[in-house]
Amino acid sequence: MDRLEVREKVRAADGVVALTLARPDGGRLPDWAPGAHVDLTLAAGLTRQYSLCGDRWDAHSYRVAVLREPDGRGGSAHVHDELAVGDVVGFGGPRNHFPLVPSTRYLFVAGGIGITPLVPMVAQAELVEADWTLLYGGRSRDTMAFRDDLAGYGERVTVHPEDEAGLLPLAATVAGLDADTVVYCCGPGPLLAAIEDATAHRPRHLLRTERFVAAELGAPVRDEPFVLELARTGAVVTVGPELSVLDAARQAGATALSSCEQGTCGTCETPVLAGVPDHRDSILAGHERAAGDCLFPCVSRSCTDRLVLDL
């Protein structure tokens, strides 16, 4: 894993800090596109994923924003309380499971820290002269990061603090969309559920969402064991209900990278060569699930008796 140095740490909103990161030697960073995220490895082995929200044309620095999560697993607390300018962190990526697809019209909907992947999307939409609007909700104005950055776009951006205006008017907003408008939404689970309801009458490919927390799932399609075959080594292992596909693959000798192990980061994406995956991630869109040509083995399983992976 490569390393980045914290060059700047600033308050972006109540409970949100923005970090500017660069290589210690000032070298060029990998290119990225709107929707991409990086893995940051913090102290004590903590690895967390953060959306890139800076200038994609700046080849020498990345910007991420981190919300303090009081009930989190320690990553945000470390960033807020301990990480300092001059500290060095490991990083991997960038990776992008939330790409901005070409369109002439977009509606961007953000809830709280969900604004982070949408900031560079807005900049890209403006650059290509697309017709776009942003509906940005939060608990209060003081908790909403990057409001000053977005103010320059004028009436295209609607800031909608809940303590002043209530919940986002999703149904009314969606009702006024042109038929080919692509909707991008990022934020907490209830917001994503609400936008899915509001757009249920539209073609599914016109809605793109990203989750920071894994969606709650029901039971797997099957609870009986299935056979996992690793195509590269020929290893075969039986996966029982108590074992993840990722752990089974590792036990069979495969080298499989992973990070969140909750189906949200995309690090462990693996091609499927045969069988039908039981997708249990919070990443793939509906048409991507239907294709059945990849899965995230940290959480996904098999609908069929045999599953062959490119491992």
Short mmCIF file of C-alpha atoms in Angstrom, two decimals:
data_model
loop_
_atom_site.label_atom_id
_atom_site.label_comp_id
_atom_site.label_asym_id
_atom_site.label_seq_id
_atom_site.Cartn_x
_atom_site.Cartn_y
_atom_site.Cartn_z
CA MET A 1 0.00 0.00 0.00
CA ASP A 2 1.22 3.50 -0.88
CA ARG A 3 1.44 6.34 1.62
CA LEU A 4 0.02 9.84 1.86
CA GLU A 5 0.87 12.74 4.12
CA VAL A 6 -1.76 14.97 5.72
CA ARG A 7 -1.02 18.44 4.36
CA GLU A 8 -4.10 20.21 5.71
CA LYS A 9 -6.87 19.47 8.19
CA VAL A 10 -9.73 21.96 8.43
CA ARG A 11 -13.23 22.09 9.84
CA ALA A 12 -15.72 21.71 6.98
CA ALA A 13 -18.89 21.79 9.13
CA ASP A 14 -19.99 20.84 12.62
CA GLY A 15 -18.68 17.31 13.10
CA VAL A 16 -16.90 17.21 9.72
CA VAL A 17 -13.21 17.69 8.97
CA ALA A 18 -11.67 17.90 5.51
CA LEU A 19 -8.21 16.47 4.87
CA THR A 20 -5.86 17.41 2.05
CA LEU A 21 -3.48 14.54 1.32
CA ALA A 22 -0.38 14.30 -0.87
CA ARG A 23 2.58 12.02 -1.41
CA PRO A 24 5.39 12.78 1.06
CA ASP A 25 7.70 13.49 -1.91
CA GLY A 26 5.11 15.63 -3.69
CA GLY A 27 4.81 13.14 -6.56
CA ARG A 28 1.88 12.64 -8.89
CA LEU A 29 -1.14 10.74 -7.59
CA PRO A 30 -3.28 8.28 -9.56
CA ASP A 31 -5.98 9.90 -11.68
CA TRP A 32 -9.58 9.53 -10.58
CA ALA A 33 -13.08 10.33 -11.77
CA PRO A 34 -16.16 11.61 -9.88
CA GLY A 35 -17.59 8.97 -7.57
CA ALA A 36 -14.22 7.42 -6.71
CA HIS A 37 -13.03 6.64 -3.21
CA VAL A 38 -9.75 5.71 -1.57
CA ASP A 39 -8.90 3.36 1.28
CA LEU A 40 -7.01 5.06 4.10
CA THR A 41 -5.15 2.91 6.60
CA LEU A 42 -4.99 4.72 9.91
CA ALA A 43 -3.40 3.80 13.21
CA ALA A 44 -3.94 0.40 14.83
CA GLY A 45 -4.76 -1.21 11.48
CA LEU A 46 -7.98 0.75 10.91
CA THR A 47 -8.84 0.93 7.19
CA ARG A 48 -11.67 3.15 6.08
CA GLN A 49 -13.07 4.26 2.72
CA TYR A 50 -13.59 7.94 1.93
CA SER A 51 -14.99 9.56 -1.21
CA LEU A 52 -12.68 11.91 -3.07
CA CYS A 53 -14.26 15.35 -3.04
CA GLY A 54 -11.53 17.69 -4.30
CA ASP A 55 -10.39 18.85 -7.72
CA ARG A 56 -9.96 15.83 -9.98
CA TRP A 57 -7.59 17.86 -12.18
CA ASP A 58 -5.15 18.42 -9.31
CA ALA A 59 -2.65 15.63 -9.89
CA HIS A 60 -0.77 16.15 -6.63
CA SER A 61 -3.37 16.18 -3.86
CA TYR A 62 -6.55 14.44 -2.76
CA ARG A 63 -9.31 15.83 -0.54
CA VAL A 64 -11.62 13.76 1.64
CA ALA A 65 -14.12 14.73 4.33
CA VAL A 66 -14.79 12.71 7.46
CA LEU A 67 -17.92 12.85 9.60
CA ARG A 68 -17.49 12.11 13.29
CA GLU A 69 -19.51 8.96 14.01
CA PRO A 70 -20.17 8.72 17.77
CA ASP A 71 -21.29 5.12 17.40
CA GLY A 72 -18.67 4.19 14.81
CA ARG A 73 -15.84 1.68 14.98
CA GLY A 74 -13.09 4.16 15.80
CA GLY A 75 -11.95 5.42 12.42
CA SER A 76 -13.69 8.79 12.46
CA ALA A 77 -12.73 9.41 16.09
CA HIS A 78 -9.10 8.79 15.20
CA VAL A 79 -9.26 11.21 12.27
CA HIS A 80 -10.95 13.92 14.32
CA ASP A 81 -9.02 13.57 17.56
CA GLU A 82 -5.58 12.21 16.70
CA LEU A 83 -4.66 12.57 13.04
CA ALA A 84 -2.58 15.71 12.54
CA VAL A 85 -0.92 17.66 9.75
CA GLY A 86 2.32 15.90 8.89
CA ASP A 87 1.06 12.43 9.80
CA VAL A 88 1.36 9.71 7.18
CA VAL A 89 -1.37 7.20 6.36
CA GLY A 90 -1.50 4.26 3.98
CA PHE A 91 -3.77 4.43 1.00
CA GLY A 92 -5.15 2.18 -1.70
CA GLY A 93 -7.13 2.94 -4.82
CA PRO A 94 -8.75 5.00 -6.14
CA ARG A 95 -11.69 2.72 -6.98
CA ASN A 96 -15.03 3.75 -8.41
CA HIS A 97 -18.31 1.87 -7.99
CA PHE A 98 -20.37 5.07 -8.28
CA PRO A 99 -19.31 6.48 -11.68
CA LEU A 100 -20.95 9.44 -13.33
CA VAL A 101 -22.56 8.08 -16.48
CA PRO A 102 -22.88 10.35 -19.55
CA SER A 103 -26.14 12.28 -19.63
CA THR A 104 -27.47 15.67 -20.64
CA ARG A 105 -29.55 15.96 -17.44
CA TYR A 106 -28.84 15.11 -13.81
CA LEU A 107 -30.51 15.44 -10.44
CA PHE A 108 -28.08 15.11 -7.53
CA VAL A 109 -29.52 14.43 -4.07
CA ALA A 110 -27.28 14.52 -1.00
CA GLY A 111 -27.97 13.85 2.65
CA GLY A 112 -25.36 15.03 5.14
CA ILE A 113 -21.88 13.64 4.47
CA GLY A 114 -23.33 12.08 1.32
CA ILE A 115 -22.42 15.37 -0.36
CA THR A 116 -18.80 14.23 -0.68
CA PRO A 117 -18.97 12.11 -3.87
CA LEU A 118 -21.44 14.55 -5.41
CA VAL A 119 -19.20 17.64 -5.19
CA PRO A 120 -16.91 16.49 -8.05
CA MET A 121 -19.93 15.19 -9.97
CA VAL A 122 -21.47 18.65 -9.90
CA ALA A 123 -18.19 20.13 -11.11
CA GLN A 124 -18.04 17.62 -13.97
CA ALA A 125 -21.66 18.21 -14.96
CA GLU A 126 -20.98 21.94 -15.05
CA LEU A 127 -17.83 21.40 -17.10
CA VAL A 128 -19.66 19.46 -19.83
CA GLU A 129 -22.56 21.95 -19.76
CA ALA A 130 -25.15 19.40 -18.68
CA ASP A 131 -28.50 20.48 -17.28
CA TRP A 132 -28.23 19.67 -13.56
CA THR A 133 -29.57 20.53 -10.13
CA LEU A 134 -28.50 19.57 -6.61
CA LEU A 135 -30.87 19.05 -3.69
CA TYR A 136 -28.78 19.03 -0.50
CA GLY A 137 -30.29 18.13 2.86
CA GLY A 138 -28.83 18.03 6.36
CA ARG A 139 -29.84 18.34 9.99
CA SER A 140 -28.94 22.05 10.03
CA ARG A 141 -26.90 24.49 7.94
CA ASP A 142 -23.97 24.26 10.33
CA THR A 143 -23.70 20.50 9.77
CA MET A 144 -23.65 20.74 5.96
CA ALA A 145 -20.13 20.65 4.52
CA PHE A 146 -18.99 22.52 1.39
CA ARG A 147 -21.92 24.94 1.33
CA ASP A 148 -19.53 27.78 0.44
CA ASP A 149 -18.04 25.74 -2.42
CA LEU A 150 -21.50 25.07 -3.81
CA ALA A 151 -22.82 28.62 -3.42
CA GLY A 152 -21.08 29.67 -6.63
CA TYR A 153 -23.48 27.53 -8.67
CA GLY A 154 -26.39 29.79 -7.72
CA GLU A 155 -29.94 28.52 -8.13
CA ARG A 156 -28.85 25.12 -9.41
CA VAL A 157 -28.17 24.22 -5.77
CA THR A 158 -30.96 24.00 -3.19
CA VAL A 159 -29.78 23.79 0.41
CA HIS A 160 -32.54 22.26 2.53
CA PRO A 161 -31.75 22.07 6.27
CA GLU A 162 -34.20 19.82 8.08
CA ASP A 163 -34.50 22.09 11.12
CA GLU A 164 -35.69 24.92 8.85
CA ALA A 165 -37.61 23.20 6.06
CA GLY A 166 -38.32 19.61 7.09
CA LEU A 167 -37.54 16.54 5.00
CA LEU A 168 -36.39 16.80 1.41
CA PRO A 169 -39.30 17.17 -1.05
CA LEU A 170 -38.29 14.13 -3.07
CA ALA A 171 -41.64 13.22 -4.59
CA ALA A 172 -42.28 16.75 -5.86
CA THR A 173 -38.73 17.08 -7.17
CA VAL A 174 -38.81 13.78 -9.03
CA ALA A 175 -42.26 14.53 -10.47
CA GLY A 176 -40.80 17.52 -12.29
CA LEU A 177 -37.93 15.65 -13.96
CA ASP A 178 -37.55 15.10 -17.68
CA ALA A 179 -37.87 11.46 -18.67
CA ASP A 180 -34.16 11.00 -19.33
CA THR A 181 -32.78 12.68 -16.18
CA VAL A 182 -30.30 10.51 -14.28
CA VAL A 183 -30.66 10.72 -10.50
CA TYR A 184 -27.63 10.35 -8.22
CA CYS A 185 -28.20 10.03 -4.49
CA CYS A 186 -25.86 9.49 -1.56
CA GLY A 187 -26.67 9.69 2.13
CA PRO A 188 -28.12 7.75 5.05
CA GLY A 189 -30.28 4.67 4.62
CA PRO A 190 -33.67 6.36 5.09
CA LEU A 191 -32.86 8.89 2.35
CA LEU A 192 -31.86 6.14 -0.07
CA ALA A 193 -35.05 4.22 0.70
CA ALA A 194 -37.09 7.39 0.13
CA ILE A 195 -35.46 8.17 -3.23
CA GLU A 196 -36.00 4.58 -4.35
CA ASP A 197 -39.69 4.95 -3.50
CA ALA A 198 -39.93 8.32 -5.22
CA THR A 199 -38.35 6.98 -8.43
CA ALA A 200 -40.03 3.55 -8.43
CA HIS A 201 -42.07 4.49 -11.52
CA ARG A 202 -38.96 5.40 -13.53
CA PRO A 203 -36.53 3.03 -15.32
CA ARG A 204 -34.19 1.58 -12.70
CA HIS A 205 -31.02 2.46 -14.59
CA LEU A 206 -31.83 6.16 -14.15
CA LEU A 207 -31.22 5.94 -10.38
CA ARG A 208 -27.67 5.58 -9.02
CA THR A 209 -27.08 5.39 -5.28
CA GLU A 210 -24.15 4.92 -2.93
CA ARG A 211 -24.26 3.77 0.67
CA PHE A 212 -21.73 4.50 3.39
CA VAL A 213 -23.34 1.90 5.66
CA ALA A 214 -24.38 -1.56 4.51
CA ALA A 215 -28.07 -2.05 3.85
CA GLU A 216 -29.99 -4.38 6.11
CA LEU A 217 -30.59 -7.69 4.38
CA GLY A 218 -32.84 -10.65 4.93
CA ALA A 219 -31.75 -14.26 4.94
CA PRO A 220 -29.64 -15.62 2.05
CA VAL A 221 -31.43 -17.26 -0.86
CA ARG A 222 -30.25 -20.68 0.36
CA ASP A 223 -29.04 -21.87 3.75
CA GLU A 224 -27.65 -25.22 2.62
CA PRO A 225 -23.95 -25.61 1.70
CA PHE A 226 -22.71 -25.01 -1.84
CA VAL A 227 -19.51 -25.86 -3.69
CA LEU A 228 -17.02 -23.09 -4.38
CA GLU A 229 -14.47 -23.65 -7.13
CA LEU A 230 -11.45 -21.43 -7.61
CA ALA A 231 -10.72 -21.42 -11.33
CA ARG A 232 -7.09 -20.31 -11.17
CA THR A 233 -5.95 -23.02 -8.76
CA GLY A 234 -8.60 -25.67 -9.28
CA ALA A 235 -9.27 -25.77 -5.54
CA VAL A 236 -12.75 -26.85 -4.48
CA VAL A 237 -14.25 -26.16 -1.08
CA THR A 238 -17.69 -26.56 0.47
CA VAL A 239 -19.14 -23.34 1.88
CA GLY A 240 -21.50 -23.84 4.79
CA PRO A 241 -23.84 -21.19 6.20
CA GLU A 242 -21.34 -20.25 8.92
CA LEU A 243 -18.56 -19.38 6.44
CA SER A 244 -18.28 -16.43 4.05
CA VAL A 245 -17.23 -17.00 0.45
CA LEU A 246 -14.23 -14.77 1.13
CA ASP A 247 -13.07 -16.82 4.11
CA ALA A 248 -13.69 -20.06 2.24
CA ALA A 249 -11.58 -18.85 -0.68
CA ARG A 250 -8.76 -17.88 1.66
CA GLN A 251 -8.91 -21.24 3.41
CA ALA A 252 -8.56 -22.85 -0.02
CA GLY A 253 -5.37 -20.88 -0.62
CA ALA A 254 -6.60 -17.88 -2.62
CA THR A 255 -5.15 -14.44 -2.13
CA ALA A 256 -8.14 -12.12 -1.94
CA LEU A 257 -7.91 -8.47 -0.98
CA SER A 258 -10.62 -7.02 1.23
CA SER A 259 -11.23 -4.02 3.43
CA CYS A 260 -14.66 -3.25 4.91
CA GLU A 261 -15.97 -6.85 4.74
CA GLN A 262 -19.48 -5.37 4.83
CA GLY A 263 -20.18 -5.11 1.11
CA THR A 264 -19.74 -1.35 0.84
CA CYS A 265 -16.18 -0.60 -0.32
CA GLY A 266 -15.76 -2.83 -3.39
CA THR A 267 -12.20 -3.93 -2.61
CA CYS A 268 -12.94 -7.66 -2.91
CA GLU A 269 -14.86 -7.56 -6.23
CA THR A 270 -14.36 -10.90 -8.00
CA PRO A 271 -15.46 -12.13 -11.45
CA VAL A 272 -17.99 -14.98 -11.50
CA LEU A 273 -17.29 -17.62 -14.17
CA ALA A 274 -20.16 -20.02 -13.47
CA GLY A 275 -23.14 -20.23 -11.13
CA VAL A 276 -25.61 -17.60 -10.02
CA PRO A 277 -24.48 -15.26 -7.23
CA ASP A 278 -26.74 -14.25 -4.35
CA HIS A 279 -25.81 -10.56 -4.26
CA ARG A 280 -25.81 -9.19 -0.73
CA ASP A 281 -23.66 -6.11 -1.21
CA SER A 282 -24.65 -2.45 -1.05
CA ILE A 283 -22.77 -1.50 -4.22
CA LEU A 284 -24.18 -3.00 -7.40
CA ALA A 285 -27.08 -1.46 -9.28
CA GLY A 286 -29.98 -3.63 -10.37
CA HIS A 287 -28.75 -4.21 -13.92
CA GLU A 288 -25.29 -5.10 -12.59
CA ARG A 289 -26.80 -7.67 -10.25
CA ALA A 290 -28.81 -9.14 -13.11
CA ALA A 291 -25.65 -9.58 -15.19
CA GLY A 292 -24.31 -12.01 -12.57
CA ASP A 293 -20.72 -11.67 -13.76
CA CYS A 294 -19.16 -10.51 -10.49
CA LEU A 295 -19.77 -10.57 -6.75
CA PHE A 296 -18.34 -9.29 -3.49
CA PRO A 297 -17.36 -12.45 -1.59
CA CYS A 298 -17.19 -10.77 1.81
CA VAL A 299 -21.02 -10.80 1.97
CA SER A 300 -22.46 -12.40 -1.18
CA ARG A 301 -23.21 -16.10 -1.56
CA SER A 302 -24.57 -18.51 -4.17
CA CYS A 303 -28.05 -19.25 -5.45
CA THR A 304 -26.80 -22.42 -7.13
CA ASP A 305 -25.15 -25.63 -5.96
CA ARG A 306 -21.83 -24.63 -7.55
CA LEU A 307 -20.14 -21.25 -7.86
CA VAL A 308 -16.93 -20.74 -9.86
CA LEU A 309 -14.85 -17.63 -9.19
CA ASP A 310 -11.85 -16.19 -11.02
CA LEU A 311 -9.53 -16.73 -8.06
#
